[in-house]
Amino acid sequence: MSFDSQAWLAEARALIGEAHVLSADCGDDLSAYTRDWRNKFEGPALAVLRPADTGEVQAIVRLAARTDVALVPQGGNTGMCGASVPTAGGRQAVLQLGRLNRILELDPENNTATVEAGCILQTLQEQAAAAGRLFPLSLGAEGSCQIGGNIATNAGGVQVLRYGNMRDLVLGLEVVLPDGERLDLLRGLRKDNTGYDLKQLFIGAEGTLGIITAATVKLFPAPGAEAVAFAGVSSIAQAVQLLGAMRGRLGERITAFEVISGAAVDLVRHYFPDTPPLLEGACPWYVLMEASDGGSDEALHEAMQTALMACLEDGCLQDVVLAGNLAQGQALWMLRENITHAQQMDGGNIKHDISLPISRIPAFVEQMLPRLQQAFPGVRPIVYGHLGDGNLHFNVSAPRGVAPAAWQRETDAVNTLLHDVVVAMRGSISAEHGIGQLKRHELALYKTPAELDVMRRIKQALDPQGVMNPGKVL
Ligand code: FAD
Ligand code: S2G
Ligand code: ZN
């Protein structure tokens, strides 16, 4: 019997309301939901569904399972791997979680918050701060990405060094399974050894095992003092040396440590000309670092100043500026966050999100830069990222004069050049962005058969029909 899309849409409307079922058949523009943030992936959707609560998510999942329609869970659609939009094949509907956006509980005494999946990251950050607490996940898309997407991608960002990634911040989950069952794991316990830790299956699963509808996450005491510094260094090796020196002197107070290549700073300056001048001269590499603690601003600034001067004397840095006030610190962070936007404006690039043991990063970069030039003369590496946790965004822009589309066709060759070396050095081809559609074929290349077999058995056990986000990860 052929599939009757009108009947299916009518059933969906009866479940979640006319206004919350969008479809091309009814003249709705679905492109905001079916095209990814990078404009790299797009796929047709039978509908975009916007349920109001967990009960409606369950009803939609049961309808999808009964009628063999696949679901693509979607949060802020800021993912980097094409995992939040439909693929080309088969009947797929986007399940947009944005209406499940309530903060269900904020418990300062237990240092936990329980939020629905569609809560925007920045909203949780703000609500936590209003309660004198910190929710530490921080990344450039925080104004639009959602907690459910952060969990499904096991997001990292700029404070992993001090607080860990999303996996480290999640205490409990509520998940709707592919058969529509609700799995209530919403406990805010830091210790609970009662059988398999099921929530771990869904963290970083990119929506392929179930729909996250709520989460209990850790909160931390809000820092009393913050200090931001921007240093120029002579090499990536010196940046690693500086990391060790600053952590040796300030310990856990170092909450962020980002490395930025000179080419990345130049690109931001080109597209954001009001970026303030930072240091006297140009350096090949820069480090943006932040420290925070529960003391006073004066005490922390003094400790940071003392540590930086000692590093200058010890030859761990060439030049440095310590932000004198909040606005200057924010301007430094704006430079860092504008790199992704500058690259988008520059016409796209071949992105990499690699991680290595920190001690091996200098050797990797120093061998990779010349090899890239040899293989692709004139290519423009834009290298930056979370050096504090060994995570580099080794993004490669086209040689001048090469059209973006032509450059994208070199993706596999560039990826092979980088990822073969990363894996040989016991690193990862995806530190924080996930696999999605973008790296699905590479996962099969770089994971062992045993790893892939266990992943497939877990997928088969939980989603035998393949309803959840097909064509992603596996
Ligand atoms: P989406 O893009 O909507 O979805 C991402 C994945 O999660 C998809 O597989 C989707 O199916 C799944 N998903 C979404 N919601 C749910 C749910 N409720 N249940 C189950 N599955 C779900 N990422 C980092 O880790 N670190 C960074 O520093 C960083 N910086 C960024 C900077 C910019 C400017 C941009 C645009 C992106 C950046 N990202 C970064 C990538 C992206 O923001 C993160 O991956 C983020 O966690 C995605 O959240 P989202 O809500 O947009 O998810
Ligand atoms: C970042 C964003 C994605 C990219 O800015 O830390 O995760 O590679 C990245 O531009
Ligand atoms: Zn990142």
Tab-separated table of C-alpha atoms in Angstrom, residues 78-81 137-141 149-161 164-167 203-206 258 336 340 351-356 384-387 389-395 428-436 439:
chain	number	residue	atom	x	y	z
A	78	THR	CA	24.148	24.495	15.007
A	79	GLY	CA	25.877	21.110	14.681
A	80	MET	CA	28.943	20.845	12.465
A	81	CYS	CA	28.493	17.332	11.047
A	137	LEU	CA	29.353	24.706	29.215
A	138	SER	CA	30.417	27.616	26.985
A	139	LEU	CA	30.717	27.671	23.199
A	140	GLY	CA	30.258	30.067	20.309
A	141	ALA	CA	26.716	28.841	19.483
A	149	GLY	CA	21.745	18.996	21.320
A	150	ASN	CA	24.657	19.732	23.655
A	151	ILE	CA	24.099	16.354	25.313
A	152	ALA	CA	23.548	14.459	22.073
A	153	THR	CA	26.832	15.819	20.701
A	154	ASN	CA	28.678	15.637	24.031
A	155	ALA	CA	29.644	19.248	23.387
A	156	GLY	CA	32.979	20.621	24.627
A	157	GLY	CA	33.640	24.340	24.203
A	158	VAL	CA	36.113	26.598	25.957
A	159	GLN	CA	35.873	25.510	29.619
A	160	VAL	CA	36.419	21.757	29.286
A	161	LEU	CA	39.886	22.232	30.769
A	164	GLY	CA	34.874	18.805	31.541
A	165	ASN	CA	32.613	18.289	28.520
A	166	MET	CA	28.853	17.700	28.502
A	167	ARG	CA	29.289	14.059	29.517
A	203	ILE	CA	25.242	11.244	25.601
A	204	GLY	CA	27.100	11.781	22.321
A	205	ALA	CA	24.789	9.373	20.421
A	206	GLU	CA	23.681	12.210	18.104
A	258	GLU	CA	42.739	28.600	23.605
A	336	ARG	CA	38.035	34.033	19.432
A	340	THR	CA	34.117	30.471	12.856
A	351	LYS	CA	37.006	21.644	8.999
A	352	HIS	CA	38.808	19.373	11.414
A	353	ASP	CA	38.036	18.774	15.043
A	354	ILE	CA	40.931	16.625	16.188
A	355	SER	CA	42.304	15.767	19.601
A	356	LEU	CA	45.750	14.490	20.523
A	384	TYR	CA	42.928	27.303	16.516
A	385	GLY	CA	41.100	25.625	19.370
A	386	HIS	CA	40.974	24.260	22.840
A	387	LEU	CA	44.660	23.537	23.419
A	389	ASP	CA	42.196	19.747	26.319
A	390	GLY	CA	44.273	18.755	23.292
A	391	ASN	CA	41.523	19.723	20.808
A	392	LEU	CA	42.513	21.607	17.642
A	393	HIS	CA	40.286	22.974	14.902
A	394	PHE	CA	42.743	22.487	12.093
A	395	ASN	CA	40.525	24.098	9.466
A	428	SER	CA	40.695	11.264	17.634
A	429	ILE	CA	39.173	12.443	14.343
A	430	SER	CA	36.291	14.043	16.260
A	431	ALA	CA	37.004	15.624	19.632
A	432	GLU	CA	33.713	17.414	20.264
A	433	HIS	CA	31.528	17.848	17.124
A	434	GLY	CA	30.604	14.210	16.591
A	435	ILE	CA	30.333	12.127	13.427
A	436	GLY	CA	26.942	12.897	11.824
A	439	LYS	CA	32.548	11.583	9.108
